[in-house]
Structure formats: structure tokens, C-alpha cells
Coordinates of C-alpha atoms in Angstrom, one line a residue:
X1 CA 68.1 154.4 36.3
X2 CA 69.9 155.1 39.6
X3 CA 73.3 156.6 40.1
X4 CA 75.7 157.4 42.9
X5 CA 78.3 160.1 43.0
X6 CA 81.2 160.1 45.5
X7 CA 82.5 163.2 47.1
X8 CA 85.6 161.3 48.1
X9 CA 87.0 157.8 48.4
X10 CA 84.8 155.8 50.7
X11 CA 83.3 159.0 51.9
X12 CA 79.7 160.3 51.9
X13 CA 77.7 159.8 48.7
X14 CA 74.9 161.8 47.1
X15 CA 72.3 159.4 45.8
X16 CA 70.0 160.5 43.0
X17 CA 67.0 158.2 42.3
X18 CA 65.4 158.6 38.9
X19 CA 64.1 155.0 38.4
X20 CA 60.6 154.0 37.6
X21 CA 61.4 150.4 38.4
X22 CA 63.2 148.5 41.1
X23 CA 66.9 149.1 40.9
X24 CA 70.1 148.7 42.8
X25 CA 72.5 151.4 43.9
X26 CA 76.0 150.2 44.7
X27 CA 77.3 152.0 47.8
X28 CA 80.9 152.5 47.0
X29 CA 83.0 149.4 47.7
X30 CA 80.5 148.0 50.1
X31 CA 78.7 144.8 49.0
X32 CA 75.3 146.1 50.0
X33 CA 72.7 147.6 47.6
X34 CA 69.7 149.8 48.0
X35 CA 66.3 149.0 46.4
X36 CA 64.6 152.1 45.1
X37 CA 61.1 152.8 43.8
X38 CA 59.5 155.3 41.6
X39 CA 57.9 156.8 44.7
X40 CA 61.3 158.4 45.4
X41 CA 61.0 160.3 42.0
X42 CA 63.7 162.8 41.6
X43 CA 64.3 163.3 45.3
X44 CA 67.9 163.7 46.4
X45 CA 68.7 161.9 49.6
X46 CA 70.9 163.6 52.2
X47 CA 74.5 162.6 52.4
X48 CA 75.1 159.2 54.0
X49 CA 78.2 157.4 55.0
X50 CA 78.5 154.0 53.4
X51 CA 79.1 152.2 56.7
X52 CA 75.9 153.7 58.3
X53 CA 73.1 152.3 56.2
X54 CA 70.6 149.6 57.2
X55 CA 67.8 148.3 55.0
X56 CA 64.2 147.2 55.7
X57 CA 62.2 145.5 53.0
X58 CA 58.4 146.0 52.6
X59 CA 56.8 143.2 50.6
X60 CA 58.5 140.7 48.4
X61 CA 56.8 141.1 45.1
X62 CA 59.1 143.0 42.6
X63 CA 56.4 145.6 42.1
X64 CA 56.2 146.3 45.8
X65 CA 59.7 146.5 47.0
X66 CA 61.1 149.7 48.6
X67 CA 64.1 150.6 50.6
X68 CA 64.4 152.5 53.8
X69 CA 67.8 154.0 54.4
X70 CA 68.3 154.8 58.1
X71 CA 71.6 156.2 59.4
X72 CA 72.7 154.4 62.4
X73 CA 76.0 156.2 63.1
X74 CA 75.6 158.1 66.3
X75 CA 77.6 161.0 64.8
X76 CA 75.1 161.6 62.1
X77 CA 72.8 164.4 63.1
X78 CA 70.2 164.0 60.3
X79 CA 69.2 160.4 60.9
X80 CA 65.8 161.2 62.3
X81 CA 65.0 163.7 59.6
X82 CA 66.0 161.2 57.0
X83 CA 63.8 158.5 58.4
X84 CA 60.8 160.8 58.4
X85 CA 61.5 161.9 54.9
X86 CA 61.7 158.4 53.6
X87 CA 58.4 157.5 55.4
X88 CA 56.7 160.4 53.7
X89 CA 58.0 159.6 50.3
X90 CA 57.2 155.9 50.5
X91 CA 53.6 156.6 51.7
X92 CA 52.8 158.0 48.2
X93 CA 52.7 154.6 46.6
X94 CA 49.4 152.8 46.7
X95 CA 51.0 149.5 46.1
X96 CA 53.1 149.3 49.3
X97 CA 50.6 149.0 52.1
X98 CA 51.6 145.6 53.5
X99 CA 53.4 145.5 56.8
X100 CA 57.1 144.9 56.5
X101 CA 57.0 142.0 59.0
X102 CA 54.7 140.1 56.7
X103 CA 56.7 140.3 53.5
X104 CA 58.9 137.2 53.7
X105 CA 56.3 135.1 55.6
X106 CA 53.7 135.6 52.9
X107 CA 55.9 133.8 50.3
X108 CA 55.7 130.6 52.3
X109 CA 52.2 130.8 53.6
X110 CA 49.8 132.1 51.0
X111 CA 48.7 129.3 48.6
X112 CA 49.3 130.1 45.0
X113 CA 51.8 132.9 45.8
X114 CA 55.2 132.8 44.2
X115 CA 58.2 135.0 44.9
X116 CA 60.8 135.5 42.1
X117 CA 63.5 137.9 42.8
X118 CA 64.2 140.6 40.2
X119 CA 67.7 139.2 39.5
X120 CA 66.6 135.5 39.2
X121 CA 66.6 134.0 35.7
X122 CA 63.7 131.7 35.3
X123 CA 62.9 130.1 32.0
X124 CA 59.3 130.6 30.9
X125 CA 58.9 126.8 30.3
X126 CA 59.8 125.9 33.9
X127 CA 57.0 124.6 36.0
X128 CA 56.7 126.2 39.4
X129 CA 54.4 125.0 42.2
X130 CA 52.5 127.1 44.7
X131 CA 54.5 129.0 47.3
X132 CA 57.8 128.7 45.4
X133 CA 60.5 131.2 46.5
X134 CA 63.4 131.9 44.1
X135 CA 66.0 134.2 45.6
X136 CA 68.6 136.6 44.0
X137 CA 70.8 135.4 41.2
X138 CA 69.2 131.9 40.9
X139 CA 68.8 130.2 37.5
X140 CA 66.0 127.8 36.6
X141 CA 66.2 126.0 33.3
X142 CA 63.4 125.1 30.9
X143 CA 63.1 121.4 31.9
X144 CA 62.8 122.1 35.6
X145 CA 59.8 121.3 37.7
X146 CA 59.6 122.7 41.3
X147 CA 57.0 121.4 43.7
X148 CA 54.9 123.4 46.1
X149 CA 56.8 125.3 48.7
X150 CA 60.3 124.9 47.2
X151 CA 62.9 127.5 48.2
X152 CA 66.0 128.4 46.2
X153 CA 68.4 130.4 48.1
X154 CA 70.6 133.1 46.5
X155 CA 73.0 131.9 43.8
X156 CA 71.6 128.3 43.5
X157 CA 71.0 126.8 40.1
X158 CA 68.6 124.2 38.8
X159 CA 69.1 123.0 35.3
X160 CA 68.4 120.1 32.9
X161 CA 65.5 117.7 33.2
X162 CA 65.2 118.1 36.9
X163 CA 62.2 117.6 39.2
X164 CA 62.1 118.7 42.9
X165 CA 59.2 117.5 45.0
X166 CA 57.3 119.6 47.5
X167 CA 59.1 121.7 50.2
X168 CA 62.6 121.1 49.0
X169 CA 65.3 123.7 49.9
X170 CA 68.4 124.4 47.8
X171 CA 70.9 126.5 49.7
X172 CA 73.4 129.1 48.4
X173 CA 75.7 128.0 45.6
X174 CA 74.2 124.5 45.1
X175 CA 73.9 123.1 41.6
X176 CA 71.2 120.5 40.9
X177 CA 70.8 118.8 37.5
X178 CA 72.8 119.2 34.3
X179 CA 72.0 120.1 30.7
X180 CA 72.7 116.6 29.4
X181 CA 70.3 113.8 28.4
X182 CA 68.7 111.9 31.3
X183 CA 67.0 113.2 34.4
X184 CA 67.4 114.1 38.1
X185 CA 64.4 113.3 40.2
X186 CA 64.3 114.5 43.8
X187 CA 61.4 113.7 46.2
X188 CA 59.8 115.7 49.0
X189 CA 61.3 117.6 51.9
X190 CA 65.0 117.3 50.8
X191 CA 67.7 119.9 51.7
X192 CA 70.6 120.4 49.3
X193 CA 73.4 122.1 51.2
X194 CA 75.7 125.0 50.3
X195 CA 77.7 124.5 47.1
X196 CA 76.6 120.9 46.8
X197 CA 76.6 119.4 43.3
X198 CA 73.8 116.9 42.7
X199 CA 72.7 115.1 39.5
X200 CA 75.6 116.0 37.2
X201 CA 77.6 113.9 34.7
X202 CA 79.4 111.0 36.1
X203 CA 83.2 110.6 36.3
X204 CA 83.4 107.3 34.4
X205 CA 85.2 106.5 31.2
X206 CA 82.4 104.1 30.3
X207 CA 80.0 107.1 29.9
X208 CA 79.1 108.0 26.3
X209 CA 78.0 111.4 25.3
X210 CA 74.2 111.3 24.6
X211 CA 73.4 108.5 27.0
X212 CA 70.3 109.1 29.1
X213 CA 71.6 108.6 32.6
X214 CA 69.6 109.3 35.8
X215 CA 69.6 110.0 39.5
X216 CA 66.7 109.3 41.8
X217 CA 66.5 110.7 45.4
X218 CA 63.8 109.8 47.9
X219 CA 62.3 111.9 50.7
X220 CA 63.5 113.7 53.8
X221 CA 67.2 113.6 53.0
X222 CA 69.7 116.1 54.4
X223 CA 72.5 116.6 51.9
X224 CA 75.0 118.9 53.4
X225 CA 77.6 121.4 52.1
X226 CA 80.0 120.4 49.2
X227 CA 78.5 117.0 48.7
X228 CA 78.7 115.6 45.2
X229 CA 76.2 113.0 43.8
X230 CA 76.5 111.9 40.2
X231 CA 74.2 110.3 37.7
X232 CA 74.6 106.8 36.5
X233 CA 77.1 105.9 33.8
X234 CA 74.7 103.9 31.5
X235 CA 71.1 104.3 30.5
X236 CA 70.2 100.9 32.0
X237 CA 71.5 101.8 35.4
X238 CA 70.5 104.4 38.0
X239 CA 72.1 106.2 40.9
X240 CA 69.5 105.8 43.7
X241 CA 69.3 107.3 47.2
X242 CA 66.4 106.3 49.5
X243 CA 64.7 108.2 52.3
X244 CA 65.8 109.8 55.6
X245 CA 69.6 109.8 55.0
X246 CA 72.1 112.3 56.4
X247 CA 74.9 112.9 54.0
X248 CA 77.4 115.1 55.8
X249 CA 79.8 117.7 54.3
X250 CA 82.2 116.8 51.4
X251 CA 80.9 113.3 50.9
X252 CA 81.0 111.9 47.4
X253 CA 78.5 109.3 46.0
X254 CA 79.7 108.2 42.6
X255 CA 77.8 106.8 39.6
X256 CA 75.4 103.9 39.9
X257 CA 75.5 103.8 43.7
X258 CA 72.5 102.6 45.6
X259 CA 71.9 104.0 49.0
X260 CA 69.1 102.7 51.2
X261 CA 67.2 104.4 54.0
X262 CA 68.2 105.9 57.4
X263 CA 72.0 106.0 56.7
X264 CA 74.5 108.4 58.1
X265 CA 77.6 109.2 56.1
X266 CA 80.0 111.3 58.1
X267 CA 82.2 114.0 56.6
X268 CA 84.4 113.0 53.7
X269 CA 82.9 109.6 53.1
X270 CA 83.7 108.5 49.5
X271 CA 81.7 105.8 47.7
X272 CA 83.1 104.5 44.5
X273 CA 81.0 103.5 41.5
X274 CA 78.4 100.8 41.8
X275 CA 78.6 100.6 45.6
X276 CA 75.5 99.4 47.4
X277 CA 74.7 100.6 50.9
X278 CA 71.7 99.1 52.5
X279 CA 69.8 100.6 55.5
X280 CA 70.9 102.0 58.9
X281 CA 74.6 102.1 58.0
X282 CA 76.8 104.5 59.8
X283 CA 80.2 105.6 58.6
X284 CA 82.9 107.5 60.4
X285 CA 84.8 110.4 58.8
X286 CA 87.1 110.0 55.8
X287 CA 85.9 106.5 54.9
X288 CA 86.5 105.3 51.4
X289 CA 84.6 102.3 49.8
X290 CA 86.0 100.5 46.7
X291 CA 83.7 100.3 43.7
X292 CA 81.3 97.4 43.5
X293 CA 81.4 96.8 47.3
X294 CA 78.3 95.9 49.3
X295 CA 77.7 97.4 52.7
X296 CA 74.9 95.6 54.4
X297 CA 72.4 96.9 56.9
X298 CA 73.2 98.0 60.5
X299 CA 76.9 97.9 59.9
X300 CA 79.5 100.4 61.1
X301 CA 82.5 101.6 59.2
X302 CA 85.0 103.2 61.6
X303 CA 86.6 106.6 60.7
X304 CA 89.4 106.4 58.1
X305 CA 88.5 102.8 57.0
X306 CA 89.5 101.8 53.5
X307 CA 86.9 99.2 52.5
X308 CA 87.8 97.0 49.6
X309 CA 85.5 94.0 50.3
X310 CA 81.9 93.4 51.3
X311 CA 80.7 94.1 54.8
X312 CA 78.0 91.7 56.1
X313 CA 75.0 92.8 58.2
X314 CA 75.6 93.9 61.8
X315 CA 79.4 94.0 61.4
X316 CA 81.9 96.7 62.5
X317 CA 85.0 97.2 60.4
X318 CA 88.0 99.4 60.6
X319 CA 91.5 99.9 59.2
X320 CA 93.3 100.3 55.9
X321 CA 91.9 97.4 53.9
X322 CA 89.2 97.1 56.5
X323 CA 88.9 94.1 58.7
X324 CA 86.0 92.8 60.8
X325 CA 86.3 94.1 64.4
X326 CA 83.2 92.6 65.9
X327 CA 79.6 93.5 66.0
X328 CA 77.9 97.0 65.9
X329 CA 76.3 96.3 69.2
X330 CA 75.6 100.0 70.0
X331 CA 74.0 100.4 66.7
X332 CA 71.8 97.4 67.2
X333 CA 70.6 98.7 70.6
X334 CA 69.8 102.1 69.2
X335 CA 67.8 100.5 66.4
X336 CA 65.6 98.6 68.9
X337 CA 67.0 95.0 68.7
X338 CA 65.9 93.0 71.8
X339 CA 68.4 91.4 74.2
X340 CA 67.5 88.0 72.9
X341 CA 68.3 89.0 69.3
X342 CA 71.6 90.6 70.3
X343 CA 72.7 87.5 72.3
X344 CA 71.8 85.3 69.4
X345 CA 73.7 87.4 67.0
X346 CA 76.8 87.4 69.3
X347 CA 76.6 83.7 69.6
X348 CA 76.4 83.2 65.8
X349 CA 79.3 85.6 65.3
X350 CA 81.5 83.8 67.8
X351 CA 80.8 80.4 66.2
X352 CA 81.4 81.8 62.7
X353 CA 84.4 84.0 63.1
X354 CA 85.9 83.1 66.5
X355 CA 85.6 79.3 66.4
X356 CA 88.8 77.7 67.9
X357 CA 87.7 74.1 67.0
X358 CA 90.1 72.9 64.3
X359 CA 87.6 70.3 63.2
X360 CA 84.9 72.9 62.5
X361 CA 86.4 73.5 59.0
X362 CA 86.8 76.7 57.1
X363 CA 84.5 79.7 57.1
X364 CA 82.1 78.2 54.5
X365 CA 81.9 74.9 56.4
X366 CA 81.0 76.7 59.7
X367 CA 78.5 78.8 57.8
X368 CA 76.8 75.7 56.4
X369 CA 76.6 74.2 59.9
X370 CA 75.0 77.3 61.4
X371 CA 72.5 77.5 58.6
X372 CA 71.2 74.0 59.6
X373 CA 71.0 74.9 63.3
X374 CA 67.3 74.8 64.3
X375 CA 67.7 76.9 67.4
X376 CA 69.3 79.8 65.5
X377 CA 66.8 79.4 62.6
X378 CA 64.0 80.6 64.9
X379 CA 65.7 84.0 65.2
X380 CA 65.0 86.1 62.1
X381 CA 67.9 88.5 62.8
X382 CA 70.3 85.6 62.8
X383 CA 68.9 84.1 59.6
X384 CA 69.3 87.5 57.9
X385 CA 72.9 87.7 59.2
X386 CA 73.8 84.2 57.8
X387 CA 72.2 85.1 54.5
X388 CA 74.2 88.3 54.3
X389 CA 77.5 86.4 54.9
X390 CA 76.5 83.8 52.3
X391 CA 75.8 86.5 49.7
X392 CA 79.3 87.8 50.1
X393 CA 80.6 84.7 48.3
X394 CA 78.1 85.1 45.4
X395 CA 78.9 85.7 41.8
X396 CA 80.2 89.2 40.9
X397 CA 80.8 90.0 44.6
X398 CA 84.1 91.0 46.1
X399 CA 84.1 88.6 49.0
X400 CA 83.9 89.2 52.7
X401 CA 86.2 91.5 54.7
X402 CA 89.2 89.9 56.4
X403 CA 88.7 88.9 60.0
X404 CA 90.7 87.9 63.0
X405 CA 90.1 85.3 65.7
X406 CA 89.3 87.5 68.7
X407 CA 88.7 86.1 72.2
X408 CA 85.5 88.2 72.7
X409 CA 83.0 90.3 70.8

């Protein structure tokens, strides 16, 4: 047990250490704590001011933690004596011979080594891989599996039937998984940001208690602070996120969404239920996408867009009830499209959406004509674009975004 007596409000304290285990000494109203070991025995430390204490930790195993209180206030005349006294006391322990600079590094380097902070709550049925680090005040439930090298920062929580692959990192305050039927499966090298909520129950009235709903996330995703990603709403559907996506702060991905690979969702992007986003899609900030919409690959959704219909491949949209505003030319160049491909795509777009010929018919007539064009048929990028536009008119689709007749792309 460790106690602290105050000789005045927020004034120097006398610290008596009588613990035989690692303990914490609250220093007045300060948020900091001191780790103490049995090596201190019944020693009474000199009086310290609560603002003048710094801590150095030696070793990260609960059985080899100690504190070194060093007065840093220039007005404190006993700081050197105190430091020497603490060095003498700590040297009595035979279990504390590791160098302080190695303590934290060992937890992520030595194979088979695990660090569980004394305040973490880890269920004995949880499966922990090699090199796992679980920091202070974390909770890990019985159905959790953590892969090799996973790191849980202070105050993060993993619960339910949840699997994290190798080298995932869960930052402070994040919640992953939920104690409901179903599962949350996360691949390798993912980062879950501060206070993010991933793999919890969906916000859908169709959901029935007891249904086994799921969320699957691929590899190398950066999920930033305050993001929310929900499980599916039915057992026969899944919420799926692919690989190498950047999901910026405060984004929301609702139930049954499917997100492909290499997408960038800027801050505040909101995806309604059952939205499908393909690959290399980029959204601006505060974009909202209506449920059941399809956003095809290489498209760009400008900031503040309210998207209520499907966006074909390569397109750029903007506005409230977003309209087509041309091609995502900069995105195509960044993704390595050749000049020939870009020119062919521009030509196809002009004939499809900017055709001033009154005899060319409606959009579907012009689409059918371009599909039969042999020259364009030799460019795979154009074929994919025409197919994407055609799919917008398919069954159970919301139709293509509105478009205007612009004079240039």
C-alpha cells in the first residue's frame, strides 16, 4: 500500500512507501502518478513539490518497474541528494538491471515478449500474439485475438468476437468490436485512430437483436480520429473495407457499405447504408452519399457534395444533389493513365454528355452508338467507362447523376 500526506493544499508532500508490489501514488491534484517498488521498503522520501517531479521508467514488465523521482525545481536544494538516495535504494533489487533506454524498445523487438500494463484488464481467454503491447486502462475481451506486434494505447478497448492482424495499432480511446453476435475481422498493419468506433452495432431499423452481423477490413488502412464504421444490418450481408485506404477524421461508414482499395475519404465524409465505393475514389470534406449509391473508380466528389445518384468511372461531381462537372483529369494523371487514354476518355465524355447534335438521340442512344465504335473499343479505359455508365441504368440502381451540356471538359 502507498499513501501520501499533505502538509498543505498543493504544498509539499511526505510520501511513505510500504508496498511490496507496483503501486501508484497520486500527487495531490496533479494527474501524474509514481510507480514504487518493494525496494523502497519503509523509506520516507524527502519533501517534494508536486510540480517538481519527473519520472523515468526502467523496464516494462510489471515485476520490474520502478520510479525515480527527481526534483527539477531550481529552488529545491536537496535534488541531488534525493537522486543519489533513489539510485542506492533501487540498486538493491536484483530484478531491475536492464537499462532504462531499452525498456520500451524491448516490447516491440524481442519475439515472444508481451507487455501488459498493471492496470489493463485482459481476459484469460484472449489470444495474444508475440510482441503485443497493451497499455494502461485497456480492456481486452474473451473473444479477442491480437496478432503479432499489435499495440493498444492507453484507454483503448477491444471486445466481442474481434480479430486484429499483425502489427495493428489502436490509439487512445478507440473502441473496436462489440459484445453482440457476429464478428469484426481486421487485417494487418491497420491503424485505428483516437476515439474511433469500429465494428459496433449498426444504426438500422432492419437490424434484429441476435443477428450475426460482420465487418471485414483489409490491410494497411489508416482510420483516423473519431471515425465510425458499423457492422452489417443482416447476417447475409457484410460491411467490407479493402486495402490501403485513408479514412480521415470524423468520417462515417454505415452498415453494409463496401469500400474498395486506395480510396481517400476526407474529413466528415458520410456514407449511407449499402453504399458501394470502388477503387481510387477521392472525396472532399463534408461529402454525404445517399444510401444504395454506387461511386465508381477514379471518380472525385468535390467538398460539400450531396450525392444522391450513381457516379460513373472517371467522373467529377459537385453540388447539392451532385451533378457531373467533367472528368477527374488530375486524378487520372496521378494514377498513371497515358495521354492516349486520357484523350480517348475526354473524347468519349464529350460525345456522350456534351453532344450538340439533336439527331444523336438521348443519353442511352448515344451510349449505344459509342459502344459500337470500333476505334474506342480498342481502348480498355474507354470500354470500362462506357460499361460503368451503362450499369447506372441497371436494376436496383439509382441512375446516373444529372449533367449539363458544357462547352469543354
